[in-house]
PDB file of C-alpha atoms and ligand atoms in Angstrom:
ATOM      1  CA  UNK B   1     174.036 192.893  47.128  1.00 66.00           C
ATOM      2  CA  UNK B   2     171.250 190.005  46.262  1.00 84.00           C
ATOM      3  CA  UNK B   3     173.188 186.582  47.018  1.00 95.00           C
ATOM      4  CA  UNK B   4     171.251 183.696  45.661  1.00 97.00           C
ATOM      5  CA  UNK B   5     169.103 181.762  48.411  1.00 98.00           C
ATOM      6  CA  UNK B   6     170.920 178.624  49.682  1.00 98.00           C
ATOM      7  CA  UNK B   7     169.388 175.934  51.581  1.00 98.00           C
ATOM      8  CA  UNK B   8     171.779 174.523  54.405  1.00 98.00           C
ATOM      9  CA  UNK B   9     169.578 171.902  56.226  1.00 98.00           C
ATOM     10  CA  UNK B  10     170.455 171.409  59.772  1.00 98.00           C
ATOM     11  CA  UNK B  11     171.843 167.554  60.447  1.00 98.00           C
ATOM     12  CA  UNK B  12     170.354 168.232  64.402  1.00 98.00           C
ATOM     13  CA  UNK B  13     167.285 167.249  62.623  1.00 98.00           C
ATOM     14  CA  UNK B  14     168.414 163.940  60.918  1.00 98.00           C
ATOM     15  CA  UNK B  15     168.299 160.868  62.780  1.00 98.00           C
ATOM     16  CA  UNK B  16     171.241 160.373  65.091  1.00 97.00           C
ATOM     17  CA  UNK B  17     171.881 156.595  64.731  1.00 98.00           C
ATOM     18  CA  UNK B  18     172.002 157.233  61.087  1.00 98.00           C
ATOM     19  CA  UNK B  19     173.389 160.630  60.405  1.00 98.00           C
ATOM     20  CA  UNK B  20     175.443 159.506  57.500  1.00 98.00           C
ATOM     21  CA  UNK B  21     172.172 158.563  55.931  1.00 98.00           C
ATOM     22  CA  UNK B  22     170.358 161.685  56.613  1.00 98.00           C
ATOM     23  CA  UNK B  23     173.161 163.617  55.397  1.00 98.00           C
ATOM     24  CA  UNK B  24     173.110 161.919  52.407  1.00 98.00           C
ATOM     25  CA  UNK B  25     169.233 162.564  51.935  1.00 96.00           C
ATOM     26  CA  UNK B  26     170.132 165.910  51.781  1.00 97.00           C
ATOM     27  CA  UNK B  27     172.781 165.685  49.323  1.00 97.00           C
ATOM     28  CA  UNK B  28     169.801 163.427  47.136  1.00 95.00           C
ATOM     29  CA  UNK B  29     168.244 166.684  46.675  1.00 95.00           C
ATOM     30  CA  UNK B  30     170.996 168.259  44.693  1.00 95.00           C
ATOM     31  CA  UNK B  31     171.941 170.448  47.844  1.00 98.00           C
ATOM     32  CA  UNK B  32     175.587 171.558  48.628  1.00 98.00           C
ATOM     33  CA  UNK B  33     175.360 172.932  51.915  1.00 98.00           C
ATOM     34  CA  UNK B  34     174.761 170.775  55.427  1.00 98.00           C
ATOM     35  CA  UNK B  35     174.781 172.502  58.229  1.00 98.00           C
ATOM     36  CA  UNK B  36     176.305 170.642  61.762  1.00 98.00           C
ATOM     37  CA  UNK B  37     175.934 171.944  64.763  1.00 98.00           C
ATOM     38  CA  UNK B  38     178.141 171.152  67.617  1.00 98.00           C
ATOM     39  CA  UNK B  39     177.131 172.499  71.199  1.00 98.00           C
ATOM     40  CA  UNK B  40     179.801 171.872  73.915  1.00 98.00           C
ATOM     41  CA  UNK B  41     177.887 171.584  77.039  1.00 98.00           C
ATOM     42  CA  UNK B  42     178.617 174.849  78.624  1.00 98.00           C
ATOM     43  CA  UNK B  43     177.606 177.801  75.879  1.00 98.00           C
ATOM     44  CA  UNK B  44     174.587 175.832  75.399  1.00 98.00           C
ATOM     45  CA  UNK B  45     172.718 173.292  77.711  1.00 98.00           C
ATOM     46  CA  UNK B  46     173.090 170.572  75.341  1.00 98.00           C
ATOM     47  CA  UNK B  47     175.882 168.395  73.662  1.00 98.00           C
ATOM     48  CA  UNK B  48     175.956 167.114  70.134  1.00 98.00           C
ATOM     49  CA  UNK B  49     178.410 165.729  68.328  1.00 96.00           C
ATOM     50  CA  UNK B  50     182.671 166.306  67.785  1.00 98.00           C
ATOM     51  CA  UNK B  51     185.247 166.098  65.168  1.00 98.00           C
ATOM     52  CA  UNK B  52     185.328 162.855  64.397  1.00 98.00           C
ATOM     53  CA  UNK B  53     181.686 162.665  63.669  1.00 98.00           C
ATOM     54  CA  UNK B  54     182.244 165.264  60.898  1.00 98.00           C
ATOM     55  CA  UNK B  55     185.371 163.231  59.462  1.00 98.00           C
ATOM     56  CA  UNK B  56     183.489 160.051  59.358  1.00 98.00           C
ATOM     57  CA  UNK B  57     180.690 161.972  57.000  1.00 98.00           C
ATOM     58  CA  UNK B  58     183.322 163.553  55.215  1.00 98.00           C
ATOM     59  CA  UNK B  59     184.734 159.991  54.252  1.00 98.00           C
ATOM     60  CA  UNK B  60     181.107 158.865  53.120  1.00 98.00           C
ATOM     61  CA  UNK B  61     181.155 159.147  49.190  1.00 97.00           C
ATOM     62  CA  UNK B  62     178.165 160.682  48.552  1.00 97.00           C
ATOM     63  CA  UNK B  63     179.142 164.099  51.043  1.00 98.00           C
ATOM     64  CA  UNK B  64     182.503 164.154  49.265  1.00 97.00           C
ATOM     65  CA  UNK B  65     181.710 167.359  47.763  1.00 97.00           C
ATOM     66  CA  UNK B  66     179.319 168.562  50.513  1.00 98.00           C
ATOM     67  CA  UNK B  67     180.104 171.868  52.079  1.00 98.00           C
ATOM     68  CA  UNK B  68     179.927 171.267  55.415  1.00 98.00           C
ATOM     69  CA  UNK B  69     178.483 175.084  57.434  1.00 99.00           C
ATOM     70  CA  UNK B  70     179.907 173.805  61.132  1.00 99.00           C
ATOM     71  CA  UNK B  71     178.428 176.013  63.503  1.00 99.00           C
ATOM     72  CA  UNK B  72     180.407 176.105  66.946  1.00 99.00           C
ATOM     73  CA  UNK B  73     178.473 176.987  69.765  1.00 99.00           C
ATOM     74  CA  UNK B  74     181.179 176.722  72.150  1.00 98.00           C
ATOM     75  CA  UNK B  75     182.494 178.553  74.568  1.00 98.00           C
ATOM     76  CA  UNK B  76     186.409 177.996  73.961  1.00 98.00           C
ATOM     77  CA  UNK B  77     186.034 177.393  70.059  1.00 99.00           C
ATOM     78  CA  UNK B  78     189.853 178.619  69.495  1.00 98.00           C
ATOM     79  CA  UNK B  79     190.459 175.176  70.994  1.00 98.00           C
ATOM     80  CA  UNK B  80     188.503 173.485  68.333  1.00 98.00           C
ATOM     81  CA  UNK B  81     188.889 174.870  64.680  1.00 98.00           C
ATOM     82  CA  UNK B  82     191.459 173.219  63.892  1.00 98.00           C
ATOM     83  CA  UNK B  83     190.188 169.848  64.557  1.00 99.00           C
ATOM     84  CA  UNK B  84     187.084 170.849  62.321  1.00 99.00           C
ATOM     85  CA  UNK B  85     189.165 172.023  59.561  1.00 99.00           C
ATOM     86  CA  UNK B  86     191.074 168.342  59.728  1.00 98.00           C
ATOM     87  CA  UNK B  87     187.742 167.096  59.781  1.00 98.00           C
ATOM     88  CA  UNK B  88     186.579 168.407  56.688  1.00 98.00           C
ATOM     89  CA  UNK B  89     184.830 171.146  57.621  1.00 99.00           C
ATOM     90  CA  UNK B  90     184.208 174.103  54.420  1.00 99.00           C
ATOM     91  CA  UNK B  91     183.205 176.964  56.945  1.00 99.00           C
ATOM     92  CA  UNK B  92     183.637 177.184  60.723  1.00 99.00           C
ATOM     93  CA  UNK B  93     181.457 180.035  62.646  1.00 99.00           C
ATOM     94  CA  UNK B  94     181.844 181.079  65.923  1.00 99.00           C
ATOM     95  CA  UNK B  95     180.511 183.083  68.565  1.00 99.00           C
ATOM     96  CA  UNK B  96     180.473 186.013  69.432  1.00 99.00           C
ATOM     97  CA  UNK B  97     179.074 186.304  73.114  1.00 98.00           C
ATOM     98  CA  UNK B  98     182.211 184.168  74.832  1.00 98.00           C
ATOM     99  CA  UNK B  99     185.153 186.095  75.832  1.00 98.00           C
ATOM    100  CA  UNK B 100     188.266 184.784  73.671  1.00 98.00           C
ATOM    101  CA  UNK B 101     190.011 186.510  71.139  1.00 98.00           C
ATOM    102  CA  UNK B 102     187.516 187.021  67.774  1.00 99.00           C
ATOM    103  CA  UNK B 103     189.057 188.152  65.254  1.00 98.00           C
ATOM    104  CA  UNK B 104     192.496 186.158  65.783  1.00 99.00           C
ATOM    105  CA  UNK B 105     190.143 183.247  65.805  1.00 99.00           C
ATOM    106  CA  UNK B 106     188.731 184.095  62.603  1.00 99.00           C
ATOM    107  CA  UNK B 107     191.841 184.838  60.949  1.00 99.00           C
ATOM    108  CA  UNK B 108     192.940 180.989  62.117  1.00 99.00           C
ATOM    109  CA  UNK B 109     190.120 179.505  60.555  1.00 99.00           C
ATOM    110  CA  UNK B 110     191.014 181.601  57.330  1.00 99.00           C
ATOM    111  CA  UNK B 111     194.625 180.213  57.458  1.00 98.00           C
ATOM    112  CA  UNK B 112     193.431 176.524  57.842  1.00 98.00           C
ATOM    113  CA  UNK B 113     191.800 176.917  54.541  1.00 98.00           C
ATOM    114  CA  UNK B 114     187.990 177.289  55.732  1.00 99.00           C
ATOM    115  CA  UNK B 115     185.198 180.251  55.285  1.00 99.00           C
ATOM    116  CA  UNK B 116     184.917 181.892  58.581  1.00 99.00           C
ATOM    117  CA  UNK B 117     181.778 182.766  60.547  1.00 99.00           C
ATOM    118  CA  UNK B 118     180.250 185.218  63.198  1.00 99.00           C
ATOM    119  CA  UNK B 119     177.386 184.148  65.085  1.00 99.00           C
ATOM    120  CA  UNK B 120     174.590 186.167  67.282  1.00 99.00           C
ATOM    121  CA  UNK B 121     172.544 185.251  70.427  1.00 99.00           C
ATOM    122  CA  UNK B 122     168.937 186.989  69.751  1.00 98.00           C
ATOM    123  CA  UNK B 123     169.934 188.898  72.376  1.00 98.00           C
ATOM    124  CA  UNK B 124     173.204 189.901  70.965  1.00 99.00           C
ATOM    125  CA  UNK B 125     172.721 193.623  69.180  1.00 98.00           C
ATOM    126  CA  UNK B 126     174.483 193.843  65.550  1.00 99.00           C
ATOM    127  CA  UNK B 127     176.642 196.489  66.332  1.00 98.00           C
ATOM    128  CA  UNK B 128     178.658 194.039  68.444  1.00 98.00           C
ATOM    129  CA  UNK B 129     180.388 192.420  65.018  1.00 99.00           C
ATOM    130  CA  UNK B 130     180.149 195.678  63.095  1.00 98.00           C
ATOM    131  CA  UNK B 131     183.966 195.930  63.249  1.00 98.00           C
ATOM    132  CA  UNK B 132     184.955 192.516  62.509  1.00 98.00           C
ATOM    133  CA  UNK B 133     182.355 192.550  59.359  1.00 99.00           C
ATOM    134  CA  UNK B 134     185.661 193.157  56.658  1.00 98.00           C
ATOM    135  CA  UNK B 135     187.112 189.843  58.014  1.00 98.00           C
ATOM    136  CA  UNK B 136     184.343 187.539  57.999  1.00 99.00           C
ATOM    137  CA  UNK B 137     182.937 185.221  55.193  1.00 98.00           C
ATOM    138  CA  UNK B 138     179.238 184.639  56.883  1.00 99.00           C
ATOM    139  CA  UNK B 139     177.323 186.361  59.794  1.00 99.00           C
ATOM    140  CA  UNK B 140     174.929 184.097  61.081  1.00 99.00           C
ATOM    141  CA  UNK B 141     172.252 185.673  62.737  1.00 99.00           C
ATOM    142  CA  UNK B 142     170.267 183.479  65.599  1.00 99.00           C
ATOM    143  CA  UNK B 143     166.608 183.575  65.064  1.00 99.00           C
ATOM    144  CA  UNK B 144     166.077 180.928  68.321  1.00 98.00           C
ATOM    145  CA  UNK B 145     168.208 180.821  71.749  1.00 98.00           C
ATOM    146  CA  UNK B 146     170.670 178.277  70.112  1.00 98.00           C
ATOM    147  CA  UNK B 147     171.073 174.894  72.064  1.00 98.00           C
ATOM    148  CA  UNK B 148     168.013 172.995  70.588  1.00 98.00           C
ATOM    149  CA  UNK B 149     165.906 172.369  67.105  1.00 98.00           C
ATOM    150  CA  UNK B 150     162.331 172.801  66.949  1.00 98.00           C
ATOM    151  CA  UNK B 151     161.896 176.495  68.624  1.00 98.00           C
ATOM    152  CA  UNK B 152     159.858 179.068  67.811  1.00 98.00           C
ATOM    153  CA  UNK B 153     161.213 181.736  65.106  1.00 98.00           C
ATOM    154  CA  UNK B 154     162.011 184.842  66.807  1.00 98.00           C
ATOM    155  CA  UNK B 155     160.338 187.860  64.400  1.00 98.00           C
ATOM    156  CA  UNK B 156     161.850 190.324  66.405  1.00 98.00           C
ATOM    157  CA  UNK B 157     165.389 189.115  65.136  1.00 98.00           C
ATOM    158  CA  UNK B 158     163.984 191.370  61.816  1.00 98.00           C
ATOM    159  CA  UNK B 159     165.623 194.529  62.456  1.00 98.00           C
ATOM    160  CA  UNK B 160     168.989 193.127  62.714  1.00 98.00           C
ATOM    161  CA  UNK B 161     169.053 191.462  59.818  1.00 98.00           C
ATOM    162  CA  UNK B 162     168.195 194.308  58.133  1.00 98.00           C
ATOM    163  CA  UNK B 163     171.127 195.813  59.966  1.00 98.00           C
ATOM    164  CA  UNK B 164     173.805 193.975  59.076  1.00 98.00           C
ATOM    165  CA  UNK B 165     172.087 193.719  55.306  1.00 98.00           C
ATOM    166  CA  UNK B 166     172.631 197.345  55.177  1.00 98.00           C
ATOM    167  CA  UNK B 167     175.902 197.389  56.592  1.00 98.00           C
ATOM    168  CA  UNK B 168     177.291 195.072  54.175  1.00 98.00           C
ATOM    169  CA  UNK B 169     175.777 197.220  51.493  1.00 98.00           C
ATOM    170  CA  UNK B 170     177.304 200.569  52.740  1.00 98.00           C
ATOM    171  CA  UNK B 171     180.979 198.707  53.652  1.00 98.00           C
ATOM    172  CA  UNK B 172     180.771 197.374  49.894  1.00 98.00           C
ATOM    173  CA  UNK B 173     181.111 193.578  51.434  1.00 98.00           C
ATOM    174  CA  UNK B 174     179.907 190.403  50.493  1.00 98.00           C
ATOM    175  CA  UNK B 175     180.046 188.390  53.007  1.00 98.00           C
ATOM    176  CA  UNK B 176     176.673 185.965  53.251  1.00 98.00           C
ATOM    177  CA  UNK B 177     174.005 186.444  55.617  1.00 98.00           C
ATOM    178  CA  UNK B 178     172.307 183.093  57.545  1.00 99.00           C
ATOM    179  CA  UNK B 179     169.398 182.341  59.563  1.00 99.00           C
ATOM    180  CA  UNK B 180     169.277 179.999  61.889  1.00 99.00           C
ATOM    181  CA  UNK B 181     165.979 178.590  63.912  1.00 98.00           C
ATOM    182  CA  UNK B 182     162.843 177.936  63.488  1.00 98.00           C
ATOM    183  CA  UNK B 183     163.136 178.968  59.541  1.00 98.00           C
ATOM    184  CA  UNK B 184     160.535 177.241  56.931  1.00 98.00           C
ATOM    185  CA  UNK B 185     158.718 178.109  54.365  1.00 98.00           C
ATOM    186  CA  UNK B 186     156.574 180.760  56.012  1.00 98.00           C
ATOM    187  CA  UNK B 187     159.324 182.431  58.275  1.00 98.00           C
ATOM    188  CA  UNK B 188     162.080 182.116  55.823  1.00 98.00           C
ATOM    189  CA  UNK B 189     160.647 184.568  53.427  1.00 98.00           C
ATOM    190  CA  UNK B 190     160.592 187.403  56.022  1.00 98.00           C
ATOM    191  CA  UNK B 191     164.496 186.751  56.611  1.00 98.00           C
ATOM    192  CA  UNK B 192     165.272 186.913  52.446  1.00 98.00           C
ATOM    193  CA  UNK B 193     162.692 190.068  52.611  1.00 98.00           C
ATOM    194  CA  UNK B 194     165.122 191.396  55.187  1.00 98.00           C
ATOM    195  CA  UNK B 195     168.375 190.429  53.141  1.00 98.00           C
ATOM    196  CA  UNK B 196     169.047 186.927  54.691  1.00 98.00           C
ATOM    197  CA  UNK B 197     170.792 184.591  51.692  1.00 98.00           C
ATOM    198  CA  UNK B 198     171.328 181.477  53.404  1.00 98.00           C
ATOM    199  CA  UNK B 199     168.671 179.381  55.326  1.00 98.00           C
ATOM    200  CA  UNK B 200     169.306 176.520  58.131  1.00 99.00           C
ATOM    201  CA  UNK B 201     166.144 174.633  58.109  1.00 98.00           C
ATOM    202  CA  UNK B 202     166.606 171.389  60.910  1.00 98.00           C
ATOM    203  CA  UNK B 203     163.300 170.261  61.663  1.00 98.00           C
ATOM    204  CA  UNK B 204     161.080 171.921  58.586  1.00 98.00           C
ATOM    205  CA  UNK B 205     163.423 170.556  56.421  1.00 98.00           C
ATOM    206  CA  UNK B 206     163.335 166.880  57.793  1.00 98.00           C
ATOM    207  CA  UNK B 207     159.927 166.941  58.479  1.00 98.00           C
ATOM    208  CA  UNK B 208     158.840 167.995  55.087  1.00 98.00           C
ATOM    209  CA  UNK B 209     156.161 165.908  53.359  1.00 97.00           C
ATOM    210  CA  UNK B 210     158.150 166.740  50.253  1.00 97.00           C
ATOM    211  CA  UNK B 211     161.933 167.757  50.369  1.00 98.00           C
ATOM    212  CA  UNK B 212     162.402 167.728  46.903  1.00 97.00           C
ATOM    213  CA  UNK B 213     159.806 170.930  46.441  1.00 98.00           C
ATOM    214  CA  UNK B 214     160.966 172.343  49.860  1.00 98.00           C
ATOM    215  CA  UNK B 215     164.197 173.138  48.118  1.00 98.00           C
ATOM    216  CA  UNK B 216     163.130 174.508  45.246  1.00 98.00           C
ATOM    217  CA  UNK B 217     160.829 176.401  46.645  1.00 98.00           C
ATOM    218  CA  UNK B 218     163.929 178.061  48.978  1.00 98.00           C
ATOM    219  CA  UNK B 219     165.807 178.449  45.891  1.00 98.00           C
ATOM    220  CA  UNK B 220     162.662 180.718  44.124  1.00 98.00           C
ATOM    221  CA  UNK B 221     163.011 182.771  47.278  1.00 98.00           C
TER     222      UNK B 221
HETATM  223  C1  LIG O   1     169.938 175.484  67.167  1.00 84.56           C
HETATM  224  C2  LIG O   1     170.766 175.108  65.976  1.00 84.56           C
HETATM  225  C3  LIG O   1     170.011 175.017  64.732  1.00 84.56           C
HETATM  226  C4  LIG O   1     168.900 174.002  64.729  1.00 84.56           C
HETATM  227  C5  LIG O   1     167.774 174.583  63.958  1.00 84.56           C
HETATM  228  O1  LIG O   1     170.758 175.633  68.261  1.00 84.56           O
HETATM  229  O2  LIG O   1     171.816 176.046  65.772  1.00 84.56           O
HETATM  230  O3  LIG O   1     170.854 174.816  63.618  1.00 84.56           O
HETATM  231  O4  LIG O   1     169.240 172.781  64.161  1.00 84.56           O
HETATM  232  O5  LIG O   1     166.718 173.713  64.040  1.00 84.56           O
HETATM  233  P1  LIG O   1     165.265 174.105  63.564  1.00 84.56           P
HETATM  234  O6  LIG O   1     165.336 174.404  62.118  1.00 84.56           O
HETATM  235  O7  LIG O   1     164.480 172.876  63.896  1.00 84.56           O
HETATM  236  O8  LIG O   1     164.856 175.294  64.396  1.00 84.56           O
HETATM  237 ZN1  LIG O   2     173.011 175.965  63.839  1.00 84.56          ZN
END
């Protein structure tokens, strides 16, 4: 299965006074997918931003047809998913390292009309979503300790994308497979080479001399 590459630029990486306007830089580029991250805190040692941050870019007219990749890194997100579905979020992933229940999780975010997600630590070994693989819409695999924009891409993370790549092969799935951390133009290639589809890019996207040929060199990928 050979998705075509998508470009989700991380809004951690925007300016935070003006995040409407940095979302809607990335939406200048012809590019569907934002990515917002939303730490809590507690599953990482940062906070970022909440529901109503998400409605208020919803309501802006240029990310009216933005597909908004909300990436909970929470440690209760059952409590949340709703509120980012009322918000206006397109997908919802959460983790899998806290202890709540997964897949009934996932199956709510399903039934409140949104793509669902699965997301791993680095250190988090593929064969802990194996089983919930048939239910999900995305597996986001970490390629930094989430919490913070700006890390170092993680190399080793290699092997488990090409994991889960093959896994979706063999299960005959088609769910998409995203990178997250420390991806740009040099790192990302070794993730599609590995059978990643769908690229967060915070800083490397915002810091880009040139956006416009950033993203179409991701799409070439
Ligand atoms: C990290 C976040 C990422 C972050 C990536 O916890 O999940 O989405 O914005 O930022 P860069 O691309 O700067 O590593
Ligand atoms: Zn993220």
């Amino acid at each position: 299965m050979t998705l075509v590459p998508l470009l989700a630029p991380s809004l951690l990486a925007g300016d935070h006074a003006a995040l409407g306007d940095s979302a809607a830089a990335v939406t200048a580029h012809g590019l569907e997918w934002l990515h917002v991250d939303i730490m809590d805190g507690h599953f990482v040692p940062n906070l970022t931003f909440g529901p109503e941050v998400v409605a208020a870019l919803r309501r802006r007219p240029e990310l009216a047809s933005t597909f908004f990749d909300t990436h909970l890194m929470l440690d209760e997100p059952q409590h949340h998913v709703e509120a980012f579905a009322q918000a206006g979020s397109n997908l919802i992933s959460i983790h899998i390292e806290p202890d709540y229940d997964h897949r009934a999780t996932l199956a709510r975010i399903r039934k409140l009309g949104c793509q669902n997600g699965i997301v791993l630590n680095p250190a988090t070994p593929a064969d802990r979503v194996r089983d919930l693989l048939p239910a999900v819409d995305l597996v986001l695999v970490m390629t930094v300790q989430p919490g913070f924009g700006g890390q170092s891409f993680r190399t080793d993370m290699m092997p488990k994308i090409e994991q889960l790549a093959a896994w979706r092969q063999e299960l005959n799935l088609s769910f998409r497979l995203e990178v997250d951390g420390g991806v740009d133009l040099k790192t990302g290639p070794l993730c599609r080479a590995a059978g990643a589809d769908t690229f967060v890019a915070g800083t490397a996207f915002f810091t880009a001399p040139d956006r416009a040929a950033f993203a179409a060199t991701v799409a070439r990928w």
